[in-house]
Short mmCIF file of C-alpha atoms (C1' of nucleotides) in Angstrom, two decimals:
data_model
loop_
_atom_site.label_atom_id
_atom_site.label_comp_id
_atom_site.label_asym_id
_atom_site.label_seq_id
_atom_site.Cartn_x
_atom_site.Cartn_y
_atom_site.Cartn_z
CA UNK A 1 10.98 -13.57 -38.81
CA UNK A 2 10.05 -11.58 -35.77
CA UNK A 3 12.67 -8.88 -35.60
CA UNK A 4 10.66 -6.08 -34.09
CA UNK A 5 12.34 -6.32 -30.71
CA UNK A 6 15.91 -7.21 -31.47
CA UNK A 7 18.30 -7.25 -28.56
CA UNK A 8 21.36 -5.14 -29.24
CA UNK A 9 22.62 -4.62 -25.71
CA UNK A 10 21.57 -7.22 -23.19
CA UNK A 11 19.71 -5.90 -20.19
CA UNK A 12 21.75 -6.03 -17.08
CA UNK A 13 20.68 -7.14 -13.67
CA UNK A 14 21.12 -3.65 -12.31
CA UNK A 15 19.22 -2.00 -15.13
CA UNK A 16 16.11 -4.00 -14.31
CA UNK A 17 16.59 -3.49 -10.60
CA UNK A 18 16.74 0.27 -11.06
CA UNK A 19 13.60 0.24 -13.17
CA UNK A 20 11.80 -1.81 -10.55
CA UNK A 21 12.85 0.65 -7.86
CA UNK A 22 11.51 3.51 -9.94
CA UNK A 23 8.16 1.85 -10.47
CA UNK A 24 7.81 0.65 -6.88
CA UNK A 25 8.47 4.19 -5.71
CA UNK A 26 5.64 5.52 -7.83
CA UNK A 27 2.96 2.86 -7.56
CA UNK A 28 4.08 0.79 -4.60
CA UNK A 29 5.06 -2.87 -4.50
CA UNK A 30 1.62 -4.39 -4.82
CA UNK A 31 0.58 -1.72 -7.29
CA UNK A 32 3.42 -2.48 -9.68
CA UNK A 33 3.18 -5.43 -12.03
CA UNK A 34 6.05 -7.23 -13.67
CA UNK A 35 4.59 -5.95 -16.91
CA UNK A 36 5.05 -2.38 -15.67
CA UNK A 37 8.68 -3.04 -14.84
CA UNK A 38 9.29 -4.72 -18.19
CA UNK A 39 7.75 -1.75 -19.99
CA UNK A 40 10.00 0.63 -18.05
CA UNK A 41 13.08 -1.36 -19.04
CA UNK A 42 11.89 -1.90 -22.58
CA UNK A 43 11.82 -5.68 -22.58
CA UNK A 44 9.37 -8.51 -22.05
CA UNK A 45 8.01 -9.61 -18.71
CA UNK A 46 9.70 -12.95 -19.27
CA UNK A 47 13.07 -11.20 -19.49
CA UNK A 48 12.53 -9.74 -16.02
CA UNK A 49 11.74 -13.22 -14.73
CA UNK A 50 14.87 -14.47 -16.45
CA UNK A 51 17.07 -12.16 -14.39
CA UNK A 52 15.13 -12.48 -11.15
CA UNK A 53 13.50 -15.47 -9.55
CA UNK A 54 10.29 -13.53 -9.02
CA UNK A 55 8.74 -10.32 -7.88
CA UNK A 56 9.66 -11.00 -4.28
CA UNK A 57 13.30 -11.55 -5.22
CA UNK A 58 13.35 -8.10 -6.80
CA UNK A 59 12.10 -6.51 -3.61
CA UNK A 60 14.42 -8.56 -1.46
CA UNK A 61 17.48 -7.48 -3.42
CA UNK A 62 16.32 -3.88 -3.39
CA UNK A 63 15.93 -3.95 0.38
CA UNK A 64 19.05 -5.97 1.16
CA UNK A 65 21.09 -2.84 1.86
CA UNK A 66 18.79 -1.09 4.33
CA UNK A 67 17.93 -4.39 6.00
CA UNK A 68 21.59 -5.18 6.63
CA UNK A 69 22.11 -1.75 8.16
CA UNK A 70 18.97 -2.13 10.24
CA UNK A 71 20.18 -5.45 11.66
CA UNK A 72 23.51 -3.92 12.44
CA UNK A 73 21.79 -1.06 14.24
CA UNK A 74 19.68 -3.53 16.18
CA UNK A 75 22.76 -5.35 17.38
CA UNK A 76 24.40 -2.14 18.43
CA UNK A 77 21.32 -1.10 20.39
CA UNK A 78 20.80 -4.45 22.08
CA UNK A 79 24.07 -3.92 23.93
CA UNK A 80 22.81 -0.64 25.39
CA UNK A 81 20.11 0.49 27.77
CA UNK A 82 18.44 3.69 28.92
CA UNK A 83 19.23 7.01 27.33
CA UNK A 84 22.27 5.60 25.55
CA UNK A 85 20.08 3.12 23.69
CA UNK A 86 17.57 5.85 23.03
CA UNK A 87 20.15 8.17 21.52
CA UNK A 88 21.81 5.51 19.41
CA UNK A 89 18.45 4.25 18.16
CA UNK A 90 17.32 7.72 17.13
CA UNK A 91 20.58 8.68 15.47
CA UNK A 92 20.97 5.30 13.83
CA UNK A 93 17.48 5.32 12.46
CA UNK A 94 17.81 8.85 11.13
CA UNK A 95 21.05 7.89 9.40
CA UNK A 96 19.40 4.83 7.91
CA UNK A 97 16.35 6.76 6.78
CA UNK A 98 18.41 9.47 5.12
CA UNK A 99 20.78 7.08 3.44
CA UNK A 100 18.15 4.65 2.18
CA UNK A 101 15.25 7.01 1.79
CA UNK A 102 14.73 5.91 -1.77
CA UNK A 103 14.39 2.28 -0.75
CA UNK A 104 12.21 3.08 2.22
CA UNK A 105 9.98 5.32 0.15
CA UNK A 106 9.23 2.58 -2.31
CA UNK A 107 7.53 0.57 0.38
CA UNK A 108 5.09 3.44 0.70
CA UNK A 109 3.43 2.19 3.83
CA UNK A 110 3.02 -1.35 2.69
CA UNK A 111 5.23 -2.25 5.61
CA UNK A 112 2.60 -4.07 7.62
CA UNK A 113 1.77 -6.54 4.93
CA UNK A 114 5.23 -6.94 3.51
CA UNK A 115 6.64 -7.49 6.96
CA UNK A 116 4.09 -10.22 7.46
CA UNK A 117 5.85 -12.21 4.76
CA UNK A 118 8.26 -14.74 6.24
CA UNK A 119 11.15 -13.23 4.27
CA UNK A 120 10.89 -10.06 6.34
CA UNK A 121 9.65 -11.52 9.60
CA UNK A 122 12.70 -10.51 11.58
CA UNK A 123 12.31 -6.88 10.50
CA UNK A 124 9.07 -6.75 12.43
CA UNK A 125 10.82 -7.73 15.63
CA UNK A 126 13.69 -5.33 15.01
CA UNK A 127 11.39 -2.36 14.53
CA UNK A 128 9.57 -3.25 17.73
CA UNK A 129 12.86 -3.24 19.59
CA UNK A 130 13.75 0.03 17.90
CA UNK A 131 10.56 1.62 19.18
CA UNK A 132 11.17 0.21 22.62
CA UNK A 133 14.65 1.75 22.64
CA UNK A 134 13.35 5.08 21.36
CA UNK A 135 10.67 5.08 24.01
CA UNK A 136 13.52 5.50 26.43
CA UNK A 137 13.85 4.88 30.13
CA UNK A 138 10.72 6.89 30.83
CA UNK A 139 8.64 4.08 29.44
CA UNK A 140 5.36 5.90 29.87
CA UNK A 141 2.54 5.99 27.40
CA UNK A 142 3.47 9.44 26.13
CA UNK A 143 7.02 8.33 25.50
CA UNK A 144 5.76 5.32 23.56
CA UNK A 145 3.46 7.44 21.45
CA UNK A 146 6.27 9.89 20.74
CA UNK A 147 8.61 7.10 19.67
CA UNK A 148 6.12 5.58 17.30
CA UNK A 149 5.08 8.88 15.76
CA UNK A 150 8.72 9.76 15.21
CA UNK A 151 9.56 6.42 13.66
CA UNK A 152 6.53 6.40 11.40
CA UNK A 153 6.94 10.04 10.50
CA UNK A 154 10.55 9.66 9.47
CA UNK A 155 9.96 6.41 7.61
CA UNK A 156 6.94 7.69 5.78
CA UNK A 157 8.13 11.24 5.27
CA UNK A 158 11.75 10.86 4.26
CA UNK A 159 10.82 9.77 0.76
CA UNK A 160 9.19 13.14 0.20
CA UNK A 161 12.46 15.00 0.68
CA UNK A 162 14.19 14.00 -2.50
CA UNK A 163 15.11 17.63 -3.10
CA UNK A 164 17.04 17.98 0.16
CA UNK A 165 20.65 16.74 0.21
CA UNK A 166 21.69 14.24 2.87
CA UNK A 167 23.85 16.67 4.77
CA UNK A 168 20.90 18.98 5.30
CA UNK A 169 18.22 16.39 5.91
CA UNK A 170 20.15 14.49 8.56
CA UNK A 171 20.55 17.36 11.05
CA UNK A 172 16.96 18.45 10.42
CA UNK A 173 15.63 15.02 11.33
CA UNK A 174 18.00 14.70 14.27
CA UNK A 175 16.73 17.99 15.65
CA UNK A 176 13.17 16.72 15.37
CA UNK A 177 14.10 13.49 17.10
CA UNK A 178 15.68 15.38 19.97
CA UNK A 179 12.60 17.50 20.36
CA UNK A 180 10.07 14.71 20.12
CA UNK A 181 11.59 11.93 22.18
CA UNK A 182 10.71 11.95 25.83
CA UNK A 183 13.88 12.09 27.86
CA UNK A 184 13.75 11.17 31.50
CA UNK A 185 12.99 14.04 33.83
CA UNK A 186 16.12 16.11 34.40
CA UNK A 187 17.76 13.98 37.07
CA UNK A 188 19.96 16.56 38.81
CA UNK A 189 18.45 19.51 40.67
CA UNK A 190 18.49 22.04 37.89
CA UNK A 191 16.15 24.74 36.65
CA UNK A 192 14.38 23.30 33.58
CA UNK A 193 15.06 26.36 31.50
CA UNK A 194 14.76 25.04 27.99
CA UNK A 195 14.34 21.77 26.20
CA UNK A 196 17.47 21.54 24.12
CA UNK A 197 20.43 20.02 25.84
CA UNK A 198 21.83 16.47 25.96
CA UNK A 199 24.19 15.26 23.24
CA UNK B 1 -34.31 -26.17 -3.46
CA UNK B 2 -30.92 -24.65 -2.64
CA UNK B 3 -31.38 -23.81 0.99
CA UNK B 4 -27.81 -24.08 2.19
CA UNK B 5 -27.39 -20.36 2.61
CA UNK B 6 -30.80 -19.22 3.72
CA UNK B 7 -31.11 -15.59 4.65
CA UNK B 8 -32.70 -15.19 8.06
CA UNK B 9 -31.72 -11.63 8.82
CA UNK B 10 -30.91 -9.49 5.83
CA UNK B 11 -27.48 -7.94 5.82
CA UNK B 12 -27.60 -4.26 6.46
CA UNK B 13 -25.68 -1.57 4.74
CA UNK B 14 -23.79 -0.81 7.94
CA UNK B 15 -22.98 -4.42 8.65
CA UNK B 16 -21.13 -4.76 5.36
CA UNK B 17 -19.48 -1.38 5.79
CA UNK B 18 -18.13 -2.39 9.19
CA UNK B 19 -16.79 -5.65 7.81
CA UNK B 20 -15.09 -3.78 4.97
CA UNK B 21 -13.49 -1.40 7.46
CA UNK B 22 -12.19 -4.34 9.46
CA UNK B 23 -10.66 -6.01 6.42
CA UNK B 24 -9.22 -2.80 4.97
CA UNK B 25 -7.58 -2.12 8.33
CA UNK B 26 -5.85 -5.48 8.27
CA UNK B 27 -4.87 -5.97 4.65
CA UNK B 28 -5.25 -2.49 3.17
CA UNK B 29 -7.58 -1.32 0.43
CA UNK B 30 -5.82 -2.87 -2.54
CA UNK B 31 -5.00 -5.95 -0.51
CA UNK B 32 -8.63 -6.64 0.34
CA UNK B 33 -10.90 -8.28 -2.22
CA UNK B 34 -14.67 -8.11 -2.30
CA UNK B 35 -14.53 -11.83 -1.68
CA UNK B 36 -12.69 -11.19 1.59
CA UNK B 37 -15.34 -8.71 2.69
CA UNK B 38 -18.14 -11.06 1.73
CA UNK B 39 -16.51 -13.87 3.70
CA UNK B 40 -16.22 -11.59 6.73
CA UNK B 41 -19.92 -10.73 6.53
CA UNK B 42 -20.95 -14.25 5.70
CA UNK B 43 -22.59 -13.61 2.36
CA UNK B 44 -21.74 -13.74 -1.32
CA UNK B 45 -19.62 -11.22 -3.14
CA UNK B 46 -22.65 -10.35 -5.21
CA UNK B 47 -24.52 -9.35 -2.05
CA UNK B 48 -21.80 -6.82 -1.26
CA UNK B 49 -22.15 -5.42 -4.76
CA UNK B 50 -25.89 -5.32 -4.26
CA UNK B 51 -25.55 -2.92 -1.33
CA UNK B 52 -22.66 -0.90 -2.76
CA UNK B 53 -21.99 0.31 -6.26
CA UNK B 54 -18.45 -1.02 -6.13
CA UNK B 55 -15.30 -1.30 -4.11
CA UNK B 56 -14.59 2.40 -4.51
CA UNK B 57 -18.03 3.30 -3.21
CA UNK B 58 -17.29 1.31 -0.06
CA UNK B 59 -14.11 3.26 0.54
CA UNK B 60 -15.75 6.56 -0.29
CA UNK B 61 -18.52 6.00 2.24
CA UNK B 62 -16.03 4.85 4.83
CA UNK B 63 -13.97 7.99 4.35
CA UNK B 64 -16.85 10.44 4.03
CA UNK B 65 -16.69 11.39 7.72
CA UNK B 66 -12.99 12.20 8.00
CA UNK B 67 -13.01 13.90 4.60
CA UNK B 68 -15.83 16.21 5.62
CA UNK B 69 -13.99 17.14 8.80
CA UNK B 70 -10.78 17.64 6.85
CA UNK B 71 -12.48 20.03 4.44
CA UNK B 72 -13.98 21.93 7.32
CA UNK B 73 -10.55 22.19 8.92
CA UNK B 74 -9.10 23.42 5.65
CA UNK B 75 -11.68 26.18 5.45
CA UNK B 76 -11.02 27.22 8.99
CA UNK B 77 -7.29 27.40 8.33
CA UNK B 78 -7.57 29.27 5.06
CA UNK B 79 -8.96 32.23 7.00
CA UNK B 80 -5.86 32.35 9.19
CA UNK B 81 -2.17 33.03 8.76
CA UNK B 82 1.05 32.71 10.72
CA UNK B 83 1.17 31.04 14.10
CA UNK B 84 -2.61 31.10 14.40
CA UNK B 85 -2.93 28.96 11.28
CA UNK B 86 -0.11 26.76 12.52
CA UNK B 87 -1.77 26.16 15.87
CA UNK B 88 -5.23 25.52 14.44
CA UNK B 89 -3.80 23.18 11.80
CA UNK B 90 -1.91 21.14 14.36
CA UNK B 91 -4.76 20.95 16.84
CA UNK B 92 -7.33 20.30 14.16
CA UNK B 93 -5.31 17.53 12.58
CA UNK B 94 -4.64 15.87 15.91
CA UNK B 95 -8.35 15.96 16.70
CA UNK B 96 -9.14 14.50 13.31
CA UNK B 97 -6.52 11.81 13.61
CA UNK B 98 -7.69 10.76 17.06
CA UNK B 99 -11.34 10.78 16.18
CA UNK B 100 -11.01 8.96 12.87
CA UNK B 101 -7.93 6.90 13.56
CA UNK B 102 -9.72 3.75 12.54
CA UNK B 103 -10.57 5.17 9.14
CA UNK B 104 -7.14 6.67 8.65
CA UNK B 105 -5.44 3.45 9.66
CA UNK B 106 -7.26 1.47 7.03
CA UNK B 107 -5.58 3.43 4.29
CA UNK B 108 -2.31 2.07 5.62
CA UNK B 109 -0.12 4.33 3.59
CA UNK B 110 -1.92 3.81 0.34
CA UNK B 111 -2.60 7.51 0.44
CA UNK B 112 -0.44 8.43 -2.54
CA UNK B 113 -2.20 6.18 -4.96
CA UNK B 114 -5.67 6.56 -3.57
CA UNK B 115 -5.33 10.31 -3.58
CA UNK B 116 -4.34 10.11 -7.21
CA UNK B 117 -7.84 8.88 -7.96
CA UNK B 118 -10.09 11.72 -9.12
CA UNK B 119 -12.57 11.00 -6.32
CA UNK B 120 -9.99 12.12 -3.78
CA UNK B 121 -8.12 14.69 -5.82
CA UNK B 122 -9.07 17.60 -3.59
CA UNK B 123 -7.70 15.80 -0.52
CA UNK B 124 -4.25 16.04 -2.02
CA UNK B 125 -4.48 19.80 -2.23
CA UNK B 126 -5.91 20.09 1.25
CA UNK B 127 -3.09 18.10 2.82
CA UNK B 128 -0.57 20.27 1.00
CA UNK B 129 -2.17 23.35 2.47
CA UNK B 130 -2.22 21.65 5.86
CA UNK B 131 1.51 21.08 5.68
CA UNK B 132 2.06 24.62 4.57
CA UNK B 133 0.09 25.87 7.55
CA UNK B 134 1.93 23.57 9.93
CA UNK B 135 5.24 24.72 8.53
CA UNK B 136 4.39 28.04 10.10
CA UNK B 137 5.60 31.54 9.50
CA UNK B 138 9.21 30.40 9.73
CA UNK B 139 8.90 28.77 6.35
CA UNK B 140 12.41 27.36 6.39
CA UNK B 141 13.43 23.93 5.26
CA UNK B 142 13.67 22.59 8.80
CA UNK B 143 10.17 23.81 9.54
CA UNK B 144 8.87 22.12 6.42
CA UNK B 145 10.56 18.84 7.30
CA UNK B 146 9.17 19.02 10.82
CA UNK B 147 5.64 19.63 9.56
CA UNK B 148 5.74 16.72 7.14
CA UNK B 149 7.26 14.30 9.64
CA UNK B 150 4.62 15.26 12.17
CA UNK B 151 1.76 14.89 9.73
CA UNK B 152 2.99 11.58 8.40
CA UNK B 153 3.85 10.30 11.85
CA UNK B 154 0.44 11.05 13.26
CA UNK B 155 -1.42 9.77 10.23
CA UNK B 156 0.59 6.58 10.02
CA UNK B 157 0.99 6.01 13.72
CA UNK B 158 -2.40 6.78 15.15
CA UNK B 159 -3.84 3.52 13.95
CA UNK B 160 -1.40 1.67 16.17
CA UNK B 161 -2.84 3.20 19.32
CA UNK B 162 -6.12 1.34 19.43
CA UNK B 163 -5.50 0.56 23.08
CA UNK B 164 -5.27 4.20 24.14
CA UNK B 165 -8.53 6.07 24.76
CA UNK B 166 -9.16 9.32 22.91
CA UNK B 167 -8.83 11.50 25.99
CA UNK B 168 -5.31 10.22 26.60
CA UNK B 169 -4.11 10.05 23.01
CA UNK B 170 -5.17 13.59 22.11
CA UNK B 171 -3.01 15.42 24.69
CA UNK B 172 -0.10 13.10 23.99
CA UNK B 173 -0.17 13.93 20.27
CA UNK B 174 -0.72 17.62 20.97
CA UNK B 175 2.35 17.66 23.18
CA UNK B 176 4.36 16.07 20.39
CA UNK B 177 3.06 18.61 17.90
CA UNK B 178 4.06 21.47 20.17
CA UNK B 179 7.54 20.06 20.52
CA UNK B 180 8.02 19.25 16.85
CA UNK B 181 6.68 22.28 15.05
CA UNK B 182 9.12 25.08 14.50
CA UNK B 183 7.70 28.22 16.01
CA UNK B 184 9.05 31.55 14.85
CA UNK B 185 12.06 32.81 16.69
CA UNK B 186 11.14 34.77 19.79
CA UNK B 187 10.10 38.00 18.11
CA UNK B 188 11.37 40.60 20.61
CA UNK B 189 15.06 41.60 20.53
CA UNK B 190 16.75 38.81 22.36
CA UNK B 191 20.22 37.23 22.30
CA UNK B 192 20.16 34.32 19.81
CA UNK B 193 21.56 31.92 22.36
CA UNK B 194 20.73 28.66 20.67
CA UNK B 195 20.36 27.43 17.17
CA UNK B 196 16.64 27.74 16.69
CA UNK B 197 15.97 30.70 14.49
CA UNK B 198 16.72 30.90 10.75
CA UNK B 199 14.20 32.11 8.20
"C1'" DA C 1 30.84 -25.10 -40.21
"C1'" DC C 2 29.10 -26.66 -35.98
"C1'" DT C 3 28.19 -26.56 -31.12
"C1'" DT C 4 27.30 -24.44 -26.94
"C1'" DG C 5 25.51 -21.21 -23.82
"C1'" DC C 6 23.44 -16.82 -22.84
"C1'" DT C 7 19.67 -13.59 -23.47
"C1'" DC C 8 15.28 -12.94 -24.57
"C1'" DT C 9 10.75 -13.71 -26.94
"C1'" DG C 10 5.56 -14.66 -27.58
"C1'" DA C 11 2.37 -17.90 -26.14
"C1'" DC C 12 0.40 -19.78 -22.57
"C1'" DC C 13 -0.99 -21.31 -17.59
"C1'" DG C 14 -4.11 -21.21 -13.46
"C1'" DA C 15 -5.63 -17.97 -10.10
"C1'" DT C 16 -7.86 -14.02 -8.80
"C1'" DC C 17 -9.56 -9.55 -9.52
"C1'" DG C 18 -13.92 -6.20 -9.81
"C1'" DG C 19 -18.18 -6.47 -11.65
"C1'" DT C 20 -22.70 -8.28 -14.18
"C1'" DC C 21 -26.70 -11.05 -14.63
"C1'" DA C 22 -30.79 -14.03 -14.58
"C1'" DG C 23 -33.15 -16.09 -11.42
"C1'" DT C 24 -34.93 -17.52 -6.61
"C1'" DG C 25 -36.70 -17.37 -1.97
"C1'" DT C 26 -39.03 -14.29 1.42
"C1'" DC C 27 -41.81 -10.74 3.04
"C1'" DT C 28 -45.62 -7.44 2.66
"C1'" DG C 29 -49.60 -4.94 1.23
"C1'" DA C 30 -53.69 -5.09 -1.57
"C1'" DT D 1 -54.29 -15.17 -3.08
"C1'" DC D 2 -51.26 -12.98 -5.57
"C1'" DA D 3 -48.25 -9.17 -7.37
"C1'" DG D 4 -44.32 -6.80 -6.55
"C1'" DA D 5 -40.36 -5.13 -4.03
"C1'" DC D 6 -36.49 -6.64 -1.69
"C1'" DA D 7 -32.28 -9.35 -0.52
"C1'" DC D 8 -29.51 -12.47 -2.23
"C1'" DT D 9 -27.54 -16.46 -4.88
"C1'" DG D 10 -24.28 -19.14 -8.19
"C1'" DA D 11 -22.59 -18.74 -12.64
"C1'" DC D 12 -20.21 -16.16 -15.42
"C1'" DC D 13 -17.47 -12.15 -17.76
"C1'" DG D 14 -13.12 -9.94 -19.43
"C1'" DA D 15 -8.91 -8.26 -17.53
"C1'" DT D 16 -4.84 -8.82 -15.18
"C1'" DC D 17 -1.90 -11.01 -12.02
"C1'" DG D 18 2.77 -13.81 -11.17
"C1'" DG D 19 4.99 -17.29 -13.33
"C1'" DT D 20 6.41 -21.19 -16.94
"C1'" DC D 21 7.99 -22.86 -21.28
"C1'" DA D 22 9.89 -24.14 -25.85
"C1'" DG D 23 12.39 -22.07 -28.88
"C1'" DA D 24 14.65 -18.03 -31.59
"C1'" DG D 25 18.69 -14.94 -32.19
"C1'" DC D 26 23.31 -14.23 -31.49
"C1'" DA D 27 28.18 -14.26 -29.91
"C1'" DA D 28 32.17 -16.95 -28.87
"C1'" DG D 29 34.85 -21.24 -28.87
"C1'" DT D 30 36.30 -25.12 -31.40
#
DNA sequence: ACTTGCTCTGACCGATCGGTCAGTGTCTGA
DNA sequence: TCAGACACTGACCGATCGGTCAGAGCAAGT
């Protein structure tokens, strides 16, 4: 009887996931309804719920990649201290941001609330440790401000650089990180000629 | 007869506005319902709608201050070019961010969608011009990335510094801006010793 | 031909959203 | 004393949200 929406090729898991990512990136997580995603795919809302346990499950699967890398980075940093931790944190986060900029962009600044959800609770703690590491051995207020501005700027901004290939964006962000992070005062007696040294 | 919620002191315009700002700052604009605001004030949702035309009107009034300053900054910049525009843009935006960090924080990264609303359409254009000015005379890709990361970092991060007084936060952010923004290569004939030139 | 299992549908659920409305208590000036 | 403005209420509206459900269509196995 009702043949208007006949299924010729079944929708795949990944097809829906990609559509969700596209919508989330445009209208944010909260701002995207399951109806929107279904419309993008060309199926019913119920079909989306058939493939995924719920809206949260969609987001969780979308973020699984970057979250795994973030945890890995956290573990690597926790074994370090001082400038070593600072450098690894900055480089690691830049790498992560460049590689997963699509995923990060789709959160759009809804971090605070999304992180409040129990499913992402540990991310909150990791990003705090990341900022602490980026703050560096200096530990002063200026260093803390610099670390947070850098982290937020990269996280929030990297989604806007869709037109820049990875191999160009990464060094650009790394250069910014080197400039912005407060490194401890030059320890050896040395004329502070310029601001660009340290590997 | 129904005296359970007797009004002893009428709610003022400002009282509701302040409550809305508090809630928006915690749960974001979309994430805050009129019910939430009413609960914070201690009145009914209808009372909130009595004082304000709608949810949008609340946000508009809350953002009127920073928007006015932003427009003023835009006008000041439009009369300048090159490094002068770059410096004024950076300093002006830092001032704005410090002064209105509460208001900026409550947008929480919902900028993209909120700016899409016609009421804030001009803000979109202004921030684009601000980035262009911050990019500076260099105009290269790296300069553009630096400008956007700085802008996003300050906008997104300044809300997190509620514990730092204005007179400390301002110089800290200005120092970051000076470090991050790509200034034109030293103009006089000079050996290009390091890697910071490119047009 | 019949069964089984997968994919997907429209209809429907309760909750919540922004917003409207008729009416009610309180204060104030005439 | 009373009329009117003001501040505010609970009830209610249609829309939309995330999510559930019984069953239809279809392909493959037997």
